[in-house]
Short mmCIF file of C-alpha atoms in Angstrom, two decimals:
data_model
loop_
_atom_site.label_atom_id
_atom_site.label_comp_id
_atom_site.label_asym_id
_atom_site.label_seq_id
_atom_site.Cartn_x
_atom_site.Cartn_y
_atom_site.Cartn_z
CA UNK A 121 0.00 0.00 0.00
CA UNK A 122 1.45 3.37 -1.04
CA UNK A 123 2.23 5.82 1.76
CA UNK A 124 2.15 9.59 1.86
CA UNK A 125 5.94 9.52 2.26
CA UNK A 126 6.32 7.86 -1.13
CA UNK A 127 4.12 10.49 -2.75
CA UNK A 128 6.21 13.25 -1.17
CA UNK A 129 9.45 11.65 -2.34
CA UNK A 130 8.24 11.24 -5.93
CA UNK A 131 6.91 14.81 -6.05
CA UNK A 132 10.03 16.20 -4.43
CA UNK A 133 8.17 17.92 -1.61
CA UNK A 134 7.55 17.48 2.10
CA UNK A 135 4.85 15.30 3.61
CA UNK A 136 3.08 18.39 4.95
CA UNK A 137 2.89 19.84 1.44
CA UNK A 138 1.24 16.65 0.19
CA UNK A 139 -1.18 16.90 3.10
CA UNK A 140 -2.06 20.52 2.20
CA UNK A 141 -2.75 19.52 -1.40
CA UNK A 142 -4.96 16.59 -0.37
CA UNK A 143 -6.89 18.55 2.25
CA UNK A 144 -6.96 21.84 0.33
CA UNK A 145 -5.95 23.35 3.64
CA UNK A 146 -3.24 25.85 2.77
CA UNK A 147 -1.36 27.80 0.08
CA UNK A 148 0.55 25.69 -2.43
CA UNK A 149 2.22 26.86 -5.65
CA UNK A 150 0.45 25.73 -8.80
CA UNK A 151 3.46 23.77 -10.12
CA UNK A 152 3.84 22.08 -6.74
CA UNK A 153 0.17 21.12 -6.65
CA UNK A 154 0.41 19.62 -10.14
CA UNK A 155 3.56 17.65 -9.16
CA UNK A 156 1.82 16.25 -6.09
CA UNK A 157 -1.36 15.36 -7.99
CA UNK A 158 0.72 13.61 -10.72
CA UNK A 159 2.57 11.63 -8.04
CA UNK A 160 -0.71 10.63 -6.40
CA UNK A 161 -2.05 9.48 -9.75
CA UNK A 162 1.13 7.62 -10.72
CA UNK A 163 1.33 5.78 -7.40
CA UNK A 164 -2.45 5.28 -7.19
CA UNK A 165 -2.32 6.73 -3.70
CA UNK A 166 -5.49 6.85 -1.59
CA UNK A 167 -5.26 8.83 1.68
CA UNK A 168 -6.42 7.14 4.86
CA UNK A 169 -8.88 9.47 6.50
CA UNK A 170 -9.02 7.14 9.47
CA UNK A 171 -5.30 7.66 10.06
CA UNK A 172 -5.65 11.38 9.46
CA UNK A 173 -8.48 11.47 11.96
CA UNK A 174 -6.25 10.01 14.66
CA UNK A 175 -3.64 12.71 14.05
CA UNK A 176 -5.85 15.71 13.39
CA UNK A 177 -9.19 14.91 15.00
CA UNK A 178 -10.84 15.38 11.59
CA UNK A 179 -12.45 12.57 9.62
CA UNK A 180 -13.57 14.36 6.41
CA UNK A 181 -17.09 13.18 7.27
CA UNK A 182 -20.26 15.11 8.07
CA UNK A 183 -23.71 13.88 9.06
CA UNK A 184 -27.10 14.96 7.77
CA UNK A 185 -29.94 14.27 10.20
CA UNK A 186 -33.32 13.52 8.62
CA UNK A 187 -36.48 12.69 10.58
CA UNK A 188 -37.89 10.44 7.85
CA UNK A 189 -35.63 8.97 5.15
CA UNK A 190 -38.68 8.03 3.05
CA UNK A 191 -39.55 11.72 2.64
CA UNK A 192 -38.34 12.60 -0.87
CA UNK A 193 -37.86 16.23 0.23
CA UNK A 194 -34.75 15.23 2.17
CA UNK A 195 -33.36 13.15 -0.65
CA UNK A 196 -33.62 16.17 -2.95
CA UNK A 197 -31.88 18.27 -0.31
CA UNK A 198 -29.17 15.62 0.03
CA UNK A 199 -28.26 15.98 -3.63
CA UNK A 200 -27.44 19.64 -2.99
CA UNK A 201 -25.43 18.84 0.14
CA UNK A 202 -23.40 16.12 -1.57
CA UNK A 203 -22.76 18.30 -4.62
CA UNK A 204 -20.77 20.67 -2.42
CA UNK A 205 -19.24 18.30 0.12
CA UNK A 206 -17.82 15.88 -2.44
CA UNK A 207 -15.90 18.74 -4.07
CA UNK A 208 -13.97 18.97 -0.82
CA UNK A 209 -13.64 15.18 -0.44
CA UNK A 210 -16.13 14.99 2.44
CA UNK A 211 -18.41 12.01 2.86
CA UNK A 212 -22.01 12.55 3.99
CA UNK A 213 -23.64 10.15 6.45
CA UNK A 214 -27.45 10.02 6.58
CA UNK A 215 -28.86 9.60 10.08
CA UNK A 216 -32.54 8.62 10.00
CA UNK A 217 -33.89 9.73 13.37
CA UNK A 218 -37.41 8.36 12.72
CA UNK A 219 -39.03 11.46 14.27
CA UNK A 220 -37.47 10.60 17.65
CA UNK A 221 -36.02 13.37 19.82
CA UNK A 222 -34.08 10.89 21.94
CA UNK A 223 -32.63 9.26 18.85
CA UNK A 224 -31.39 12.65 17.60
CA UNK A 225 -29.30 13.10 20.74
CA UNK A 226 -28.14 9.49 20.75
CA UNK A 227 -26.93 9.80 17.15
CA UNK A 228 -25.15 13.07 17.93
CA UNK A 229 -23.32 11.62 20.94
CA UNK A 230 -22.14 8.60 18.96
CA UNK A 231 -21.03 10.80 16.05
CA UNK A 232 -19.02 13.04 18.37
CA UNK A 233 -17.22 9.94 19.68
CA UNK A 234 -16.30 9.16 16.07
CA UNK A 235 -14.92 12.67 15.46
CA UNK A 236 -17.64 13.77 13.07
CA UNK A 237 -16.63 17.10 11.52
CA UNK A 238 -20.06 18.72 11.30
CA UNK A 239 -23.83 18.16 11.30
CA UNK A 240 -26.68 19.37 9.09
CA UNK A 241 -29.66 19.12 11.42
CA UNK A 242 -33.19 18.53 10.12
CA UNK A 243 -35.95 17.80 12.61
CA UNK A 244 -39.73 17.57 12.79
CA UNK A 245 -40.19 18.76 16.36
CA UNK A 246 -39.91 21.98 18.33
CA UNK A 247 -38.16 20.26 21.24
CA UNK A 248 -36.65 22.62 23.84
CA UNK A 249 -34.29 20.05 25.29
CA UNK A 250 -32.93 19.04 21.89
CA UNK A 251 -32.57 22.63 20.73
CA UNK A 252 -30.51 23.44 23.81
CA UNK A 253 -28.38 20.32 23.26
CA UNK A 254 -27.61 21.10 19.60
CA UNK A 255 -27.00 24.80 20.29
CA UNK A 256 -24.42 23.79 22.90
CA UNK A 257 -22.95 21.20 20.53
CA UNK A 258 -22.56 23.88 17.84
CA UNK A 259 -20.00 25.61 20.07
CA UNK A 260 -17.61 22.68 19.62
CA UNK A 261 -18.42 21.42 16.11
CA UNK A 262 -20.34 23.17 13.31
CA UNK A 263 -24.09 22.46 13.35
CA UNK A 264 -26.30 23.94 10.63
CA UNK A 265 -29.97 24.18 11.63
CA UNK A 266 -32.42 23.52 8.80
CA UNK A 267 -35.72 24.38 10.49
CA UNK A 268 -37.34 27.45 12.02
CA UNK A 269 -36.42 26.56 15.60
CA UNK A 270 -33.46 28.82 16.43
CA UNK A 271 -34.29 31.81 18.70
CA UNK A 272 -34.24 35.17 16.91
CA UNK A 273 -31.47 36.50 19.18
CA UNK A 274 -29.20 33.51 18.50
CA UNK A 275 -26.22 33.68 16.14
CA UNK A 276 -26.46 29.94 15.38
CA UNK A 277 -26.27 29.20 11.64
CA UNK A 278 -29.47 28.18 9.89
CA UNK A 279 -30.94 27.76 6.41
CA UNK A 280 -34.74 27.95 6.20
CA UNK A 281 -37.59 28.93 3.89
CA UNK A 282 -40.21 31.50 4.85
CA UNK A 283 -43.59 29.76 5.19
CA UNK A 284 -46.20 32.05 6.71
CA UNK A 285 -46.32 34.85 4.11
CA UNK A 286 -46.08 32.48 1.15
CA UNK A 287 -49.02 30.40 2.39
CA UNK A 288 -51.04 33.55 2.98
CA UNK A 289 -50.36 34.67 -0.59
CA UNK A 290 -51.50 31.26 -1.87
CA UNK A 291 -54.83 31.71 -0.04
CA UNK A 292 -55.22 35.11 -1.67
CA UNK A 293 -54.48 33.55 -5.07
CA UNK A 294 -57.29 31.00 -4.56
CA UNK A 295 -59.65 33.74 -3.40
CA UNK A 296 -58.91 35.71 -6.57
CA UNK A 297 -59.72 32.57 -8.57
CA UNK A 298 -63.21 32.61 -7.03
CA UNK A 299 -62.71 30.10 -4.20
CA UNK A 300 -64.66 30.81 -1.00
CA UNK A 301 -64.48 27.46 0.82
CA UNK A 302 -60.72 26.99 1.14
CA UNK A 303 -59.79 23.94 3.22
CA UNK A 304 -56.45 22.95 4.76
CA UNK A 305 -54.76 19.59 5.37
CA UNK A 306 -52.53 19.85 8.44
CA UNK A 307 -49.50 17.68 9.03
CA UNK A 308 -49.54 15.35 12.06
CA UNK A 309 -48.75 17.06 15.39
CA UNK A 310 -45.32 15.39 15.53
CA UNK A 311 -44.24 17.65 12.64
CA UNK A 312 -44.43 20.90 14.58
CA UNK A 313 -41.65 22.85 12.83
CA UNK A 314 -43.90 23.88 9.92
CA UNK A 315 -46.90 25.09 11.92
CA UNK A 316 -46.14 28.60 10.64
CA UNK A 317 -47.59 27.49 7.28
CA UNK A 318 -50.92 26.77 8.95
CA UNK A 319 -50.77 30.15 10.69
CA UNK A 320 -50.30 31.74 7.26
CA UNK A 321 -53.37 29.90 6.01
CA UNK A 322 -55.52 31.25 8.85
CA UNK A 323 -54.22 34.78 8.36
CA UNK A 324 -54.90 34.55 4.63
CA UNK A 325 -58.49 33.42 5.22
CA UNK A 326 -59.22 36.36 7.51
CA UNK A 327 -57.45 38.91 5.31
CA UNK A 328 -59.61 37.82 2.37
CA UNK A 329 -62.68 38.66 4.45
CA UNK A 330 -63.67 35.01 4.87
CA UNK A 331 -64.82 33.40 8.08
CA UNK A 332 -62.41 30.87 9.55
CA UNK A 333 -64.19 27.51 9.69
CA UNK A 334 -62.55 24.78 11.79
CA UNK A 335 -64.55 22.16 9.88
CA UNK A 336 -62.47 23.01 6.81
CA UNK A 337 -59.26 22.02 8.61
CA UNK A 338 -58.31 18.35 8.63
CA UNK A 339 -56.18 17.24 11.57
CA UNK A 340 -54.62 13.80 11.42
CA UNK A 341 -55.81 11.61 14.30
CA UNK A 342 -53.52 9.49 16.47
CA UNK A 343 -54.93 6.35 14.83
CA UNK A 344 -53.71 7.61 11.44
CA UNK A 345 -50.16 8.46 12.47
CA UNK A 346 -48.80 5.26 10.94
CA UNK A 347 -50.17 6.16 7.50
CA UNK A 348 -47.97 7.63 4.79
CA UNK A 349 -48.43 11.32 4.04
CA UNK A 350 -50.11 10.44 0.75
CA UNK A 351 -52.59 8.22 2.61
CA UNK A 352 -53.19 11.02 5.13
CA UNK A 353 -53.98 13.39 2.27
CA UNK A 354 -56.38 10.87 0.78
CA UNK A 355 -58.17 10.45 4.12
CA UNK A 356 -58.25 14.19 4.63
CA UNK A 357 -59.79 14.90 1.24
CA UNK A 358 -62.37 12.17 1.83
CA UNK A 359 -63.37 13.83 5.12
CA UNK A 360 -63.52 17.33 3.60
CA UNK A 361 -65.63 16.30 0.62
CA UNK A 362 -68.08 14.51 2.92
CA UNK A 363 -69.01 17.80 4.57
CA UNK A 364 -72.51 19.15 3.97
CA UNK A 365 -70.87 22.20 2.40
CA UNK A 366 -67.60 20.85 0.94
CA UNK A 367 -64.62 23.00 -0.06
CA UNK A 368 -63.91 24.37 -3.51
CA UNK A 369 -60.16 24.39 -2.80
CA UNK A 370 -57.80 22.28 -0.70
CA UNK A 371 -54.41 23.42 0.51
CA UNK A 372 -51.93 21.05 2.12
CA UNK A 373 -48.97 21.67 4.41
CA UNK A 374 -46.77 19.40 2.26
CA UNK A 375 -46.89 18.18 -1.33
CA UNK A 376 -47.35 14.50 -0.54
CA UNK A 377 -50.60 15.20 1.33
CA UNK A 378 -51.81 17.30 -1.61
CA UNK A 379 -50.97 14.42 -3.94
CA UNK A 380 -53.05 12.11 -1.73
CA UNK A 381 -55.92 14.60 -1.94
CA UNK A 382 -55.73 14.60 -5.74
CA UNK A 383 -55.76 10.80 -5.72
CA UNK A 384 -59.00 10.76 -3.72
CA UNK A 385 -60.69 13.53 -5.70
CA UNK A 386 -60.03 11.78 -9.01
CA UNK A 387 -61.25 8.42 -7.67
CA UNK A 388 -64.44 10.08 -6.39
CA UNK A 389 -65.18 11.65 -9.78
CA UNK A 390 -64.33 15.27 -9.00
CA UNK A 391 -62.84 17.42 -11.74
CA UNK A 392 -59.57 19.17 -10.84
CA UNK A 393 -59.40 22.18 -11.00
CA UNK A 394 -63.02 22.81 -12.08
CA UNK A 395 -64.70 21.33 -8.99
CA UNK A 396 -61.81 21.60 -6.53
CA UNK A 397 -58.48 23.37 -6.77
CA UNK A 398 -55.45 21.89 -4.95
CA UNK A 399 -52.22 23.49 -3.71
CA UNK A 400 -49.29 21.79 -2.00
CA UNK A 401 -46.08 23.00 -0.39
CA UNK A 402 -42.40 22.14 -1.14
CA UNK A 403 -42.24 21.52 -4.91
CA UNK A 404 -40.83 18.00 -4.81
CA UNK A 405 -40.20 16.22 -8.12
CA UNK A 406 -43.47 14.26 -7.83
CA UNK A 407 -45.45 17.47 -8.39
CA UNK A 408 -44.88 17.32 -12.14
CA UNK A 409 -45.36 13.56 -12.44
CA UNK A 410 -49.01 13.42 -11.35
CA UNK A 411 -52.07 14.38 -13.41
CA UNK A 412 -53.01 17.14 -13.14
CA UNK A 413 -49.61 18.53 -12.17
CA UNK A 414 -49.63 20.08 -8.71
CA UNK A 415 -49.65 23.80 -8.04
CA UNK A 416 -47.37 24.28 -5.07
CA UNK A 417 -45.52 26.76 -2.88
CA UNK A 418 -41.96 26.00 -3.90
CA UNK A 419 -38.96 25.80 -1.65
CA UNK A 420 -35.62 25.91 -3.50
CA UNK A 421 -34.79 22.48 -2.09
CA UNK A 422 -31.52 21.95 -3.96
CA UNK A 423 -30.32 25.47 -3.11
CA UNK A 424 -31.18 24.88 0.54
CA UNK A 425 -28.87 21.86 0.52
CA UNK A 426 -25.99 23.63 -1.26
CA UNK A 427 -26.32 26.71 0.97
CA UNK A 428 -26.15 24.60 4.14
CA UNK A 429 -23.14 22.70 2.80
CA UNK A 430 -21.32 25.89 1.80
CA UNK A 431 -21.84 27.40 5.25
CA UNK A 432 -20.57 24.18 6.80
CA UNK A 433 -17.48 24.07 4.56
CA UNK A 434 -16.64 27.68 5.43
CA UNK A 435 -16.91 26.89 9.11
CA UNK A 436 -14.77 23.77 8.75
CA UNK A 437 -12.11 25.93 7.08
CA UNK A 438 -12.23 28.42 9.92
CA UNK A 439 -14.03 31.15 8.00
CA UNK A 440 -16.77 32.45 10.25
CA UNK A 441 -16.94 35.90 8.66
CA UNK A 442 -19.87 35.01 6.41
CA UNK A 443 -23.62 35.52 6.48
CA UNK A 444 -24.48 32.19 8.06
CA UNK A 445 -28.22 32.75 8.53
CA UNK A 446 -30.15 32.35 5.30
CA UNK A 447 -33.91 32.67 4.75
CA UNK A 448 -35.14 31.73 1.28
CA UNK A 449 -38.37 33.11 -0.14
CA UNK A 450 -40.97 30.59 -1.28
CA UNK A 451 -42.62 30.96 -4.69
CA UNK A 452 -46.08 29.92 -5.86
CA UNK A 453 -45.68 27.65 -8.90
CA UNK A 454 -48.97 27.50 -10.80
CA UNK A 455 -49.74 24.20 -12.54
CA UNK A 456 -52.73 22.16 -13.65
CA UNK A 457 -54.34 21.58 -10.22
CA UNK A 458 -55.49 25.21 -10.03
#
């Protein structure tokens, strides 16, 4: 097995120079970098990050926490994260926390033992204990928060999308299209980090001069918690359309619930958008694959991933003089369902 010493000897440089080239961690002359890279290629050298980790405390590995690995939203985000991290030779571990607050902390403690270099933290819950834990952890290793849970007076880094105003604007759009019975499919209570979208819905209803009707809001019951989000949307639409005065529009907190609603409406013989208009939230890839295609409030999912990764890379390189709190605007994408 080729060693770093052999690479240095062939390139005519020191071992530390080879290390700087591999880790992109310091200034190296262009001709020196080329000589080192040619030596690496000629000798087919592969650096041992395990060995480097013992010496430096760095493993060239970061973790991305996701509360539900079956949620395609996170897989789209992951593509953005990996796009950046792989440029710097970092590996990305996916930690599926299965919506468990205790599992989030357990994962973090085990990762710290293994010298993880940084964490991109997605969660479903507004958990005070966990927030305090990860805020404290961020003082020793970089943690990028991906949900609207960080206190306004905190300087902790986060990347989020505005949800309240964009949902309110979507209500106004439906009102302008002639809708007067605008219903809402809420996510289960264990996904509390996006409740601001529901607040935007209520504000939009009132600002349009409509009366808020609790019957037009579908809340997932405890017995339905094991269902997929698409199944929840289907159940929700079935409930809403069974009302004596059913809605003429259905909004959903996430796209997959809106897709479930469309599935029910089509099976029950409703015409979309003539009888009922449907709007989702996120803009996952599935939105354009269903018929009719789903109007949705779009998050720039890929950009969210790349932004989080870029902030993390800058922190790993010791550059903290950057704007490390990013709020993306959401955009209403109008498609066939409205």
